[in-house]
PDB file of C-alpha atoms in Angstrom:
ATOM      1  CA  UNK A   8     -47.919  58.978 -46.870  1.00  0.00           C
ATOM      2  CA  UNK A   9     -51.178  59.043 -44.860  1.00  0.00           C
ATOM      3  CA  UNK A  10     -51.924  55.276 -46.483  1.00  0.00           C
ATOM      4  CA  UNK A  11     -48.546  54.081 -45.419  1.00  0.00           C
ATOM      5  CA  UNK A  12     -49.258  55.116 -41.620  1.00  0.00           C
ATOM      6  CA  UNK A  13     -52.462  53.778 -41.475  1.00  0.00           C
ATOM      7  CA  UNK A  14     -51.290  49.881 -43.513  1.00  0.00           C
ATOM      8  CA  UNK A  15     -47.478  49.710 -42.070  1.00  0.00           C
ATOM      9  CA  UNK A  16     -47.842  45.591 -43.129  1.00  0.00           C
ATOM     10  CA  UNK A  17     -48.084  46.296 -46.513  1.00  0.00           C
ATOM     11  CA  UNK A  18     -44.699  48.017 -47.039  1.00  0.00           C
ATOM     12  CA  UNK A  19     -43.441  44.314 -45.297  1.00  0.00           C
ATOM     13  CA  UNK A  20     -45.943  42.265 -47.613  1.00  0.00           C
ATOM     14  CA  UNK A  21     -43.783  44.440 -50.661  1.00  0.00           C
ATOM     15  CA  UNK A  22     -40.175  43.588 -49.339  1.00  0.00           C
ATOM     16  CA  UNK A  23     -41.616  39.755 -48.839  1.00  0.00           C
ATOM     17  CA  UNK A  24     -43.184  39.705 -52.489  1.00  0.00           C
ATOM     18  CA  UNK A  25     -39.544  41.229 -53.579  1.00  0.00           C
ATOM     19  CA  UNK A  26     -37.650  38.678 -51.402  1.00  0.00           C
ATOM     20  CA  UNK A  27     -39.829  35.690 -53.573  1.00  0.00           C
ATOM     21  CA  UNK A  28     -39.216  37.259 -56.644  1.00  0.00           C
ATOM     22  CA  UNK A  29     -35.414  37.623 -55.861  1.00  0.00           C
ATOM     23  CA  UNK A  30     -35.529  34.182 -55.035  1.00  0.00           C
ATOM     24  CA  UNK A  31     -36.579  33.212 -58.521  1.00  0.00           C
ATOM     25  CA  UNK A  32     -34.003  35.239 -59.927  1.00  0.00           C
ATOM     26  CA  UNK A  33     -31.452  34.380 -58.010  1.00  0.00           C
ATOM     27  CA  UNK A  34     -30.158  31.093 -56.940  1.00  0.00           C
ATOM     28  CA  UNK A  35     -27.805  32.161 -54.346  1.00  0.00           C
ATOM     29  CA  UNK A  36     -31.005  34.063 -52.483  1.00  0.00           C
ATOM     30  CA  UNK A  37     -33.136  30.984 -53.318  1.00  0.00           C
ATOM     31  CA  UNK A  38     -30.599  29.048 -51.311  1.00  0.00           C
ATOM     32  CA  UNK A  39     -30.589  31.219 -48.330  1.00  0.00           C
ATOM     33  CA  UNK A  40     -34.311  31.092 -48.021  1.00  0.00           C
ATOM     34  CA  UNK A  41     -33.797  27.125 -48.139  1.00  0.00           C
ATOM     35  CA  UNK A  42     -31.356  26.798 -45.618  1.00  0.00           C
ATOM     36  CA  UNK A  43     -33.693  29.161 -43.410  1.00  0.00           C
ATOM     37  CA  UNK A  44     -36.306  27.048 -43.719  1.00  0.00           C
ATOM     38  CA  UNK A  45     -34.489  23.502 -43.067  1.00  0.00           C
ATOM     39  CA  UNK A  46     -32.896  25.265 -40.485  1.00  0.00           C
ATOM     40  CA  UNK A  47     -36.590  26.755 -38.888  1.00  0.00           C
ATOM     41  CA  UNK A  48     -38.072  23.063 -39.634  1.00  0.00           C
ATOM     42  CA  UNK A  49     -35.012  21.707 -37.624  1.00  0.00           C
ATOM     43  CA  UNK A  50     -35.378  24.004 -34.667  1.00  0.00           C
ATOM     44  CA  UNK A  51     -38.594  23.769 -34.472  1.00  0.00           C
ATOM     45  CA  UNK A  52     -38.676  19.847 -34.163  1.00  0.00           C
ATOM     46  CA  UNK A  53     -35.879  20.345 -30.989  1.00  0.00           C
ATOM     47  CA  UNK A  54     -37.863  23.668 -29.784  1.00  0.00           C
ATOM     48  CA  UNK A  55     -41.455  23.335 -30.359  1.00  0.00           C
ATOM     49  CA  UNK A  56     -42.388  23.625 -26.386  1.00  0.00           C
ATOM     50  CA  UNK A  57     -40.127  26.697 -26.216  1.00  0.00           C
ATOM     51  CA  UNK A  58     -42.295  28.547 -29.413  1.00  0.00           C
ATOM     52  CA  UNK A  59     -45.017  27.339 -28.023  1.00  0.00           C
ATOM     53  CA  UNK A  60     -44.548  28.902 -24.465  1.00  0.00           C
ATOM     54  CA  UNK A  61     -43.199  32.261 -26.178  1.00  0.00           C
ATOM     55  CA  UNK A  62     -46.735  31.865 -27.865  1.00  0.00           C
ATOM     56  CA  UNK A  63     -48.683  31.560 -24.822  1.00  0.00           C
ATOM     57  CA  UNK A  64     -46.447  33.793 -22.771  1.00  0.00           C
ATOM     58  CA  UNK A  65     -46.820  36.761 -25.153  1.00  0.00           C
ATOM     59  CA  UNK A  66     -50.730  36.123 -25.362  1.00  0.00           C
ATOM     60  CA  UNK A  67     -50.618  36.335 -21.649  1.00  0.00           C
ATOM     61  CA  UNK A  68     -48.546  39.543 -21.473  1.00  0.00           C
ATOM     62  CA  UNK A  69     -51.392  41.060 -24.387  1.00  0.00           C
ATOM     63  CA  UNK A  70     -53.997  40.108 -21.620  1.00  0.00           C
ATOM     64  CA  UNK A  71     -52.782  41.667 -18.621  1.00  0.00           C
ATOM     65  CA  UNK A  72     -51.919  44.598 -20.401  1.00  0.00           C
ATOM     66  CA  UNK A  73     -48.429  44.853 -20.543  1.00  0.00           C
ATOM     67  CA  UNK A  74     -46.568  46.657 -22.823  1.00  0.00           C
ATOM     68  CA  UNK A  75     -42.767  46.061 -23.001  1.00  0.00           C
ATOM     69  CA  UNK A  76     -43.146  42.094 -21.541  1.00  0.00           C
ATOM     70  CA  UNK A  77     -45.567  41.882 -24.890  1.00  0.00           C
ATOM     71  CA  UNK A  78     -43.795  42.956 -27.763  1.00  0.00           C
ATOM     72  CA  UNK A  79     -40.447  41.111 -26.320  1.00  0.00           C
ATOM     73  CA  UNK A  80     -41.655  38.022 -26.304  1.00  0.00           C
ATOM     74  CA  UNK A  81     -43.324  38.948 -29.487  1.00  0.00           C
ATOM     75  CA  UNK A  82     -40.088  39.116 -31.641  1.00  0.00           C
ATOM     76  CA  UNK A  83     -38.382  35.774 -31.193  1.00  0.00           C
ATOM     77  CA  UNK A  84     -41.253  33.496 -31.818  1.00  0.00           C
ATOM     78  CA  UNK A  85     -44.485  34.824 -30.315  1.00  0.00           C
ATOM     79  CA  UNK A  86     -45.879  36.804 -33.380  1.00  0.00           C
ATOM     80  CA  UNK A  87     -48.763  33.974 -33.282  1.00  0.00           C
ATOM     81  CA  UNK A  88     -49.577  34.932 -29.929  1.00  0.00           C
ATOM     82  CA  UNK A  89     -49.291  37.955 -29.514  1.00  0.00           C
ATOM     83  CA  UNK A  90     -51.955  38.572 -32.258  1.00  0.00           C
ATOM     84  CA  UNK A  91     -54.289  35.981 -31.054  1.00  0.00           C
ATOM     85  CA  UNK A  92     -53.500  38.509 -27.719  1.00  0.00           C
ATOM     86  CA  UNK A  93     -54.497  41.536 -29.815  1.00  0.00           C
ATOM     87  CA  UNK A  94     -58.330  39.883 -30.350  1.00  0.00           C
ATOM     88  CA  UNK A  95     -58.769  40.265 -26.467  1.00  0.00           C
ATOM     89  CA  UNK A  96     -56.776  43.201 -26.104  1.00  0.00           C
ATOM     90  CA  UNK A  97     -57.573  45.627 -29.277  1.00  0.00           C
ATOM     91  CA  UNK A  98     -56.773  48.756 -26.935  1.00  0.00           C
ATOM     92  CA  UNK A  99     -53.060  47.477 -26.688  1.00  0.00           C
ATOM     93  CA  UNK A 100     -50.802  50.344 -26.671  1.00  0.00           C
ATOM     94  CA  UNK A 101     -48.458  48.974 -28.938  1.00  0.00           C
ATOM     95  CA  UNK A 102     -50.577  47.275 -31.378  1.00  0.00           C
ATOM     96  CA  UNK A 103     -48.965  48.510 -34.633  1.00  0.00           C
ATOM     97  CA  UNK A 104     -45.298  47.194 -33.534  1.00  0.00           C
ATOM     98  CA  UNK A 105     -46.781  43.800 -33.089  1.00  0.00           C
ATOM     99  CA  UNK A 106     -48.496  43.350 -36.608  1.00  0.00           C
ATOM    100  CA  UNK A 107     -45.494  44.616 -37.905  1.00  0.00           C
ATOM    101  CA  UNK A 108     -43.646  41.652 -36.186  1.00  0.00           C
ATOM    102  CA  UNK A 109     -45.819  39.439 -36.875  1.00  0.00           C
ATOM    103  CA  UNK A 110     -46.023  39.682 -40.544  1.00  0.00           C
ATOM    104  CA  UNK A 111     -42.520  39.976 -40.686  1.00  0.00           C
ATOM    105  CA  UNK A 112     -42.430  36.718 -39.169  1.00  0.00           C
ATOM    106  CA  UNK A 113     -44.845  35.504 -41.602  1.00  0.00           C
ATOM    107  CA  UNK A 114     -42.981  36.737 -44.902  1.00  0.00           C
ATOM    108  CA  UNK A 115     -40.254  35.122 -43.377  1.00  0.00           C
ATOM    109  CA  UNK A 116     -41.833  31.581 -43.414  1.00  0.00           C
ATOM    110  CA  UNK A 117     -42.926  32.322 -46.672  1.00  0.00           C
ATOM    111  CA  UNK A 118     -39.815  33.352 -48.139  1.00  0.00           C
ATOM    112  CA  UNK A 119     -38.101  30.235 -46.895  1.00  0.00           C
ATOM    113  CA  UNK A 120     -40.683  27.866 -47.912  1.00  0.00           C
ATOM    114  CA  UNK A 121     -40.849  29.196 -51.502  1.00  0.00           C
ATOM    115  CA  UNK A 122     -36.970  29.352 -51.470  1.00  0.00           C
ATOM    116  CA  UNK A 123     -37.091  25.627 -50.543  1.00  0.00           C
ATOM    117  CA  UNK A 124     -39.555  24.864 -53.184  1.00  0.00           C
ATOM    118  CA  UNK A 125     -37.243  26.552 -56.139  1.00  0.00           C
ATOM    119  CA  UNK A 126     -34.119  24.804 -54.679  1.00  0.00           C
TER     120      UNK A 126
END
């Protein structure tokens, strides 16, 4: 139990590794990771400036040291920033929380673009 405190992403990098391996059992879940995926790549085309300025806004919010504004603007699409944040900031109070977004984020995009390359 001790390990599972101290590594939280690794009980997220399991679930992702069981979502990939679902996906190549399963066509139905292979085709939900797809249509997240053309679905993230079409969003992201119409709303790159908005991820972006999540991105820097949550890096910001890491910097000045501020708690709640950080890990909101960490869970839509800041998880990039707000870790870059967490290289200037290591002392952040809520440091755990935002790995844990962030590589759920990141399994995520990895799910989806696997998915898209079974389908």
């Amino acid at each position: 139990m001790d390990f599972i405190e101290k590594h939280p992403s690794f009980i997220v990098a399991i679930f992702g590794i069981a979502a990939i391996l679902l996906s190549v059992l399963c066509p139905e879940f292979a085709a939900l990771g797809a249509n997240l995926f053309f679905f993230g790549a079409i969003a992201l085309y119409y709303a790159g400036i908005f991820v972006l300025i999540f991105n820097i806004a949550a890096m910001i919010a890491f910097l000045k040291d501020k708690p709640a504004a950080g890990v909101i603007l960490s869970l839509p699409f800041g998880g990039l920033g707000a870790v870059i944040g967490l290289l200037f900031n290591p002392s952040y109070e809520y440091e755990i929380a935002v790995k844990i977004i962030f590589s759920i984020q990141l399994w995520l995009g990895i799910w989806a673009v696997a998915s898209a390359m079974l389908g």
